[in-house]
mmCIF file of C-alpha atoms and ligand atoms in Angstrom:
data_model
loop_
_atom_site.group_PDB
_atom_site.id
_atom_site.type_symbol
_atom_site.label_atom_id
_atom_site.label_comp_id
_atom_site.label_asym_id
_atom_site.label_seq_id
_atom_site.Cartn_x
_atom_site.Cartn_y
_atom_site.Cartn_z
ATOM 1 C CA UNK L 287 122.355 108.946 100.665
ATOM 2 C CA UNK L 288 123.767 112.012 102.475
ATOM 3 C CA UNK L 289 121.956 111.521 105.816
ATOM 4 C CA UNK L 290 124.614 110.169 108.140
ATOM 5 C CA UNK L 291 122.902 108.942 111.288
ATOM 6 C CA UNK L 292 121.813 105.443 110.225
ATOM 7 C CA UNK L 293 122.146 103.392 107.065
ATOM 8 C CA UNK L 294 119.909 102.675 104.117
ATOM 9 C CA UNK L 295 120.379 99.300 102.443
ATOM 10 C CA UNK L 296 118.418 98.012 99.448
ATOM 11 C CA UNK L 297 118.187 94.389 98.348
ATOM 12 C CA UNK L 298 117.404 93.762 94.699
ATOM 13 C CA UNK L 299 116.874 90.879 92.307
ATOM 14 C CA UNK L 300 114.370 89.135 90.075
ATOM 15 C CA UNK L 301 111.256 87.516 91.544
ATOM 16 C CA UNK L 302 112.314 84.429 93.519
ATOM 17 C CA UNK L 303 115.843 85.755 94.087
ATOM 18 C CA UNK L 304 115.276 85.829 97.848
ATOM 19 C CA UNK L 305 115.040 89.579 98.540
ATOM 20 C CA UNK L 306 112.158 89.115 100.999
ATOM 21 C CA UNK L 307 113.749 86.145 102.799
ATOM 22 C CA UNK L 308 117.080 87.936 103.018
ATOM 23 C CA UNK L 309 115.787 91.333 104.179
ATOM 24 C CA UNK L 310 114.067 89.497 107.058
ATOM 25 C CA UNK L 311 117.055 87.280 107.859
ATOM 26 C CA UNK L 312 119.450 90.203 107.710
ATOM 27 C CA UNK L 313 117.289 92.357 109.993
ATOM 28 C CA UNK L 314 117.059 89.470 112.496
ATOM 29 C CA UNK L 315 120.826 88.858 112.377
ATOM 30 C CA UNK L 316 121.625 92.554 112.833
ATOM 31 C CA UNK L 317 119.082 92.888 115.654
ATOM 32 C CA UNK L 318 120.689 89.879 117.386
ATOM 33 C CA UNK L 319 123.961 91.842 117.291
ATOM 34 C CA UNK L 320 122.283 94.789 118.978
ATOM 35 C CA UNK L 321 121.692 96.956 115.903
ATOM 36 C CA UNK L 322 118.457 98.892 115.567
ATOM 37 C CA UNK L 323 116.864 97.798 112.293
ATOM 38 C CA UNK L 324 113.889 98.954 110.339
ATOM 39 C CA UNK L 325 112.597 96.444 107.824
ATOM 40 C CA UNK L 326 110.646 97.808 104.876
ATOM 41 C CA UNK L 327 109.729 97.121 101.259
ATOM 42 C CA UNK L 328 108.636 98.542 97.918
ATOM 43 C CA UNK L 329 105.898 98.644 96.843
ATOM 44 C CA UNK L 330 105.538 100.241 100.283
ATOM 45 C CA UNK L 331 102.760 99.649 102.807
ATOM 46 C CA UNK L 332 101.571 103.229 102.239
ATOM 47 C CA UNK L 333 98.532 104.293 100.157
ATOM 48 C CA UNK L 334 100.277 104.272 96.771
ATOM 49 C CA UNK L 335 102.056 100.997 97.511
ATOM 50 C CA UNK L 336 98.730 99.344 98.331
ATOM 51 C CA UNK L 337 97.313 100.595 95.041
ATOM 52 C CA UNK L 338 100.315 99.145 93.163
ATOM 53 C CA UNK L 339 99.942 95.714 94.859
ATOM 54 C CA UNK L 340 96.311 95.598 93.693
ATOM 55 C CA UNK L 341 97.383 96.452 90.157
ATOM 56 C CA UNK L 342 100.170 93.851 90.030
ATOM 57 C CA UNK L 343 97.630 91.042 90.209
ATOM 58 C CA UNK L 344 94.663 92.816 88.526
ATOM 59 C CA UNK L 345 92.950 91.079 85.619
ATOM 60 C CA UNK L 346 92.607 94.389 83.737
ATOM 61 C CA UNK L 347 95.848 96.139 84.784
ATOM 62 C CA UNK L 348 96.842 99.750 84.210
ATOM 63 C CA UNK L 349 99.352 100.541 81.473
ATOM 64 C CA UNK L 350 103.106 100.362 81.981
ATOM 65 C CA UNK L 351 103.754 104.136 82.005
ATOM 66 C CA UNK L 352 101.081 104.752 84.653
ATOM 67 C CA UNK L 353 102.562 101.947 86.734
ATOM 68 C CA UNK L 354 106.045 103.502 86.396
ATOM 69 C CA UNK L 355 104.644 106.811 87.685
ATOM 70 C CA UNK L 356 102.992 105.038 90.613
ATOM 71 C CA UNK L 357 106.217 103.225 91.585
ATOM 72 C CA UNK L 358 108.146 106.518 91.505
ATOM 73 C CA UNK L 359 105.428 108.307 93.520
ATOM 74 C CA UNK L 360 105.288 105.463 96.050
ATOM 75 C CA UNK L 361 109.076 105.693 96.438
ATOM 76 C CA UNK L 362 109.087 109.399 97.326
ATOM 77 C CA UNK L 363 106.209 108.870 99.748
ATOM 78 C CA UNK L 364 108.024 105.858 101.256
ATOM 79 C CA UNK L 365 111.211 107.900 101.717
ATOM 80 C CA UNK L 366 109.405 110.810 103.354
ATOM 81 C CA UNK L 367 107.038 108.761 105.483
ATOM 82 C CA UNK L 368 109.272 105.909 106.577
ATOM 83 C CA UNK L 369 112.879 105.677 105.345
ATOM 84 C CA UNK L 370 114.262 109.137 106.099
ATOM 85 C CA UNK L 371 112.742 109.380 109.605
ATOM 86 C CA UNK L 372 114.138 105.939 110.505
ATOM 87 C CA UNK L 373 117.614 106.697 109.092
ATOM 88 C CA UNK L 374 117.615 110.075 110.865
ATOM 89 C CA UNK L 375 116.752 108.275 114.108
ATOM 90 C CA UNK L 376 119.847 106.078 113.690
ATOM 91 C CA UNK L 377 118.273 102.866 112.373
ATOM 92 C CA UNK L 378 119.650 100.524 109.749
ATOM 93 C CA UNK L 379 116.856 100.572 107.205
ATOM 94 C CA UNK L 380 116.708 97.481 104.987
ATOM 95 C CA UNK L 381 114.390 97.730 102.016
ATOM 96 C CA UNK L 382 113.142 94.788 99.992
ATOM 97 C CA UNK L 383 113.586 96.579 96.590
ATOM 98 C CA UNK L 384 114.184 100.231 95.718
ATOM 99 C CA UNK L 385 115.052 102.400 92.668
ATOM 100 C CA UNK L 386 116.933 99.679 90.778
ATOM 101 C CA UNK L 387 113.703 97.652 90.602
ATOM 102 C CA UNK L 388 112.068 100.480 88.657
ATOM 103 C CA UNK L 389 115.091 100.972 86.392
ATOM 104 C CA UNK L 390 114.967 97.263 85.549
ATOM 105 C CA UNK L 391 111.258 96.320 85.582
ATOM 106 C CA UNK L 392 109.664 99.515 84.248
ATOM 107 C CA UNK L 393 112.320 99.804 81.513
ATOM 108 C CA UNK L 394 110.921 96.601 80.001
ATOM 109 C CA UNK L 395 108.070 98.679 78.575
ATOM 110 C CA UNK L 396 109.088 102.322 79.078
ATOM 111 C CA UNK L 397 112.003 104.435 77.860
ATOM 112 C CA UNK L 398 114.820 103.772 80.392
ATOM 113 C CA UNK L 399 115.921 107.439 80.518
ATOM 114 C CA UNK L 400 112.334 108.474 81.330
ATOM 115 C CA UNK L 401 112.174 105.917 84.150
ATOM 116 C CA UNK L 402 115.512 107.233 85.471
ATOM 117 C CA UNK L 403 114.217 110.817 85.340
ATOM 118 C CA UNK L 404 111.092 109.863 87.304
ATOM 119 C CA UNK L 405 113.319 108.437 90.031
ATOM 120 C CA UNK L 406 115.899 111.233 90.090
ATOM 121 C CA UNK L 407 114.685 112.623 93.391
ATOM 122 C CA UNK L 408 115.047 109.314 95.231
ATOM 123 C CA UNK L 409 118.420 109.429 97.039
ATOM 124 C CA UNK L 410 120.875 106.583 96.434
ATOM 125 C CA UNK L 411 121.057 103.979 99.213
ATOM 126 C CA UNK L 412 124.270 103.466 101.203
ATOM 127 C CA UNK L 413 124.430 99.931 99.859
ATOM 128 C CA UNK L 414 122.553 98.299 96.990
ATOM 129 C CA UNK L 415 122.894 94.515 96.767
ATOM 130 C CA UNK L 416 121.865 92.439 93.777
ATOM 131 C CA UNK L 417 121.001 88.836 94.663
ATOM 132 C CA UNK L 418 122.047 87.067 91.505
ATOM 133 C CA UNK L 419 121.097 83.476 90.672
ATOM 134 C CA UNK L 420 120.182 81.281 87.694
ATOM 135 C CA UNK L 421 116.779 82.349 86.360
ATOM 136 C CA UNK L 422 115.542 78.719 86.386
ATOM 137 C CA UNK L 423 116.072 78.495 90.151
ATOM 138 C CA UNK L 424 114.206 81.757 90.780
ATOM 139 C CA UNK L 425 111.358 80.751 88.462
ATOM 140 C CA UNK L 426 111.053 77.390 90.270
ATOM 141 C CA UNK L 427 110.799 79.180 93.638
ATOM 142 C CA UNK L 428 108.048 81.490 92.336
ATOM 143 C CA UNK L 429 106.196 78.515 90.849
ATOM 144 C CA UNK L 430 106.390 76.656 94.188
ATOM 145 C CA UNK L 431 104.907 79.707 95.984
ATOM 146 C CA UNK L 432 102.071 79.921 93.447
ATOM 147 C CA UNK L 433 101.333 76.188 93.758
ATOM 148 C CA UNK L 434 101.324 76.426 97.556
ATOM 149 C CA UNK L 435 98.893 79.358 97.317
ATOM 150 C CA UNK L 436 101.376 81.604 99.173
ATOM 151 C CA UNK L 437 101.314 84.338 96.515
ATOM 152 C CA UNK L 438 98.955 85.553 93.777
ATOM 153 C CA UNK L 439 100.047 85.378 90.161
ATOM 154 C CA UNK L 440 101.602 88.758 89.238
ATOM 155 C CA UNK L 441 102.353 90.882 86.200
ATOM 156 C CA UNK L 442 106.043 89.921 85.827
ATOM 157 C CA UNK L 443 105.908 86.186 86.692
ATOM 158 C CA UNK L 444 106.405 84.796 83.150
ATOM 159 C CA UNK L 445 109.817 83.041 82.813
ATOM 160 C CA UNK L 446 110.742 84.884 79.585
ATOM 161 C CA UNK L 447 110.181 88.230 81.322
ATOM 162 C CA UNK L 448 112.260 87.065 84.295
ATOM 163 C CA UNK L 449 115.074 86.156 81.901
ATOM 164 C CA UNK L 450 115.038 89.678 80.430
ATOM 165 C CA UNK L 451 114.905 91.185 83.922
ATOM 166 C CA UNK L 452 117.883 89.093 85.086
ATOM 167 C CA UNK L 453 119.903 90.260 82.069
ATOM 168 C CA UNK L 454 118.973 93.892 82.775
ATOM 169 C CA UNK L 455 119.981 93.597 86.454
ATOM 170 C CA UNK L 456 123.359 92.165 85.405
ATOM 171 C CA UNK L 457 123.878 94.961 82.873
ATOM 172 C CA UNK L 458 123.220 97.589 85.551
ATOM 173 C CA UNK L 459 125.600 95.843 87.964
ATOM 174 C CA UNK L 460 128.298 95.609 85.281
ATOM 175 C CA UNK L 461 128.304 99.359 84.677
ATOM 176 C CA UNK L 462 127.500 100.663 88.171
ATOM 177 C CA UNK L 463 130.208 99.932 90.765
ATOM 178 C CA UNK L 464 127.833 100.984 93.561
ATOM 179 C CA UNK L 465 125.884 97.749 93.042
ATOM 180 C CA UNK L 466 127.263 94.810 95.044
ATOM 181 C CA UNK L 467 126.541 91.376 93.570
ATOM 182 C CA UNK L 468 125.938 88.468 95.932
ATOM 183 C CA UNK L 469 125.423 84.883 94.789
ATOM 184 C CA UNK L 470 121.788 84.171 95.712
ATOM 185 C CA UNK L 471 121.833 80.524 94.628
ATOM 186 C CA UNK L 472 123.496 79.319 97.843
ATOM 187 C CA UNK L 473 121.661 78.182 101.003
ATOM 188 C CA UNK L 474 119.882 81.142 102.651
ATOM 189 C CA UNK L 475 122.193 81.101 105.729
ATOM 190 C CA UNK L 476 125.261 81.529 103.497
ATOM 191 C CA UNK L 477 123.646 84.437 101.653
ATOM 192 C CA UNK L 478 122.775 86.121 104.964
ATOM 193 C CA UNK L 479 126.337 85.607 106.231
ATOM 194 C CA UNK L 480 127.697 87.200 103.069
ATOM 195 C CA UNK L 481 125.323 90.172 103.453
ATOM 196 C CA UNK L 482 126.381 90.621 107.082
ATOM 197 C CA UNK L 483 130.042 90.607 106.033
ATOM 198 C CA UNK L 484 129.365 93.450 103.565
ATOM 199 C CA UNK L 485 127.312 95.508 106.003
ATOM 200 C CA UNK L 486 129.386 95.174 109.173
ATOM 201 C CA UNK L 487 132.180 97.513 107.931
ATOM 202 C CA UNK L 488 129.568 100.193 107.162
ATOM 203 C CA UNK L 489 128.152 99.876 110.688
ATOM 204 C CA UNK L 490 131.665 100.075 112.141
ATOM 205 C CA UNK L 491 132.289 103.279 110.162
ATOM 206 C CA UNK L 492 129.137 104.774 111.649
ATOM 207 C CA UNK L 493 130.222 103.815 115.152
ATOM 208 C CA UNK L 494 133.515 105.654 114.561
ATOM 209 C CA UNK L 495 131.710 108.702 113.146
ATOM 210 C CA UNK L 496 129.019 108.963 115.840
ATOM 211 C CA UNK L 497 130.452 107.054 118.779
HETATM 212 P P1 TMP P 525 107.819 91.762 95.352
HETATM 213 O O1 TMP P 525 107.448 90.510 94.625
HETATM 214 O O2 TMP P 525 109.257 91.886 95.639
HETATM 215 O O3 TMP P 525 106.944 92.020 96.529
HETATM 216 O O4 TMP P 525 107.562 92.989 94.340
HETATM 217 C C1 TMP P 525 106.387 93.076 93.640
HETATM 218 C C2 TMP P 525 106.639 93.158 92.154
HETATM 219 O O5 TMP P 525 106.778 94.522 91.800
HETATM 220 C C3 TMP P 525 107.859 92.421 91.637
HETATM 221 O O6 TMP P 525 107.496 91.697 90.484
HETATM 222 C C4 TMP P 525 108.791 93.536 91.235
HETATM 223 C C5 TMP P 525 107.846 94.676 90.899
HETATM 224 N N1 TMP P 525 108.421 96.012 91.057
HETATM 225 C C6 TMP P 525 108.529 96.831 89.938
HETATM 226 O O7 TMP P 525 108.157 96.433 88.827
HETATM 227 N N2 TMP P 525 109.051 98.082 90.091
HETATM 228 C C7 TMP P 525 109.467 98.569 91.298
HETATM 229 O O8 TMP P 525 109.946 99.721 91.391
HETATM 230 C C8 TMP P 525 109.324 97.717 92.454
HETATM 231 C C9 TMP P 525 109.733 98.236 93.783
HETATM 232 C C10 TMP P 525 108.791 96.454 92.280
#
């Protein structure tokens, strides 16, 4: 992303990979070090994001192409409404999912080049991290959340889909050097420490650039 006041960081991974836990832990750790953080997510909390959330657990869901359009529309709205203003104000914006989620999830059912075209106008983040872990571990975490009633059953929860999604994430990471892979199977504190180690040099660069 060309805006140079703050930073935009996206955390990615299959369901149960820990993106939500880690965006929160990272924001807390950075805030404790005096950084100004803005925690956000996709689907966003805006009008299109709310519509998507409804659809993800709907019994009669919309088709895959319509959903891909909604994710791309939500992203542009999210950038305009929330991400760009926060970055311009100097914050470190940490998003629980971003473009890579669409390239991976929506390409299960839609032509990947079409999904990429839909997302062309969404600027690249300063850092995109893939939390990688064995699919069985992620599936077990999602199952535990469902059993505890902490989350509704969603469109992509099936283990065979998660396996395909994990493979797709790894393929993207293998051919795109801008994606940083972090081992998400370790205890959460170790994952957060690893994330902090990757992000601190970027924050130091900003301090040099803007004083
Ligand atoms: P969450 O579980 O991280 O809150 O995300 C909701 C679901 O939406 C999750 O299964 C991933 C999926 N998703 C997409 O399919 N495409 C996207 O672009 C995004 C942001 C999420």
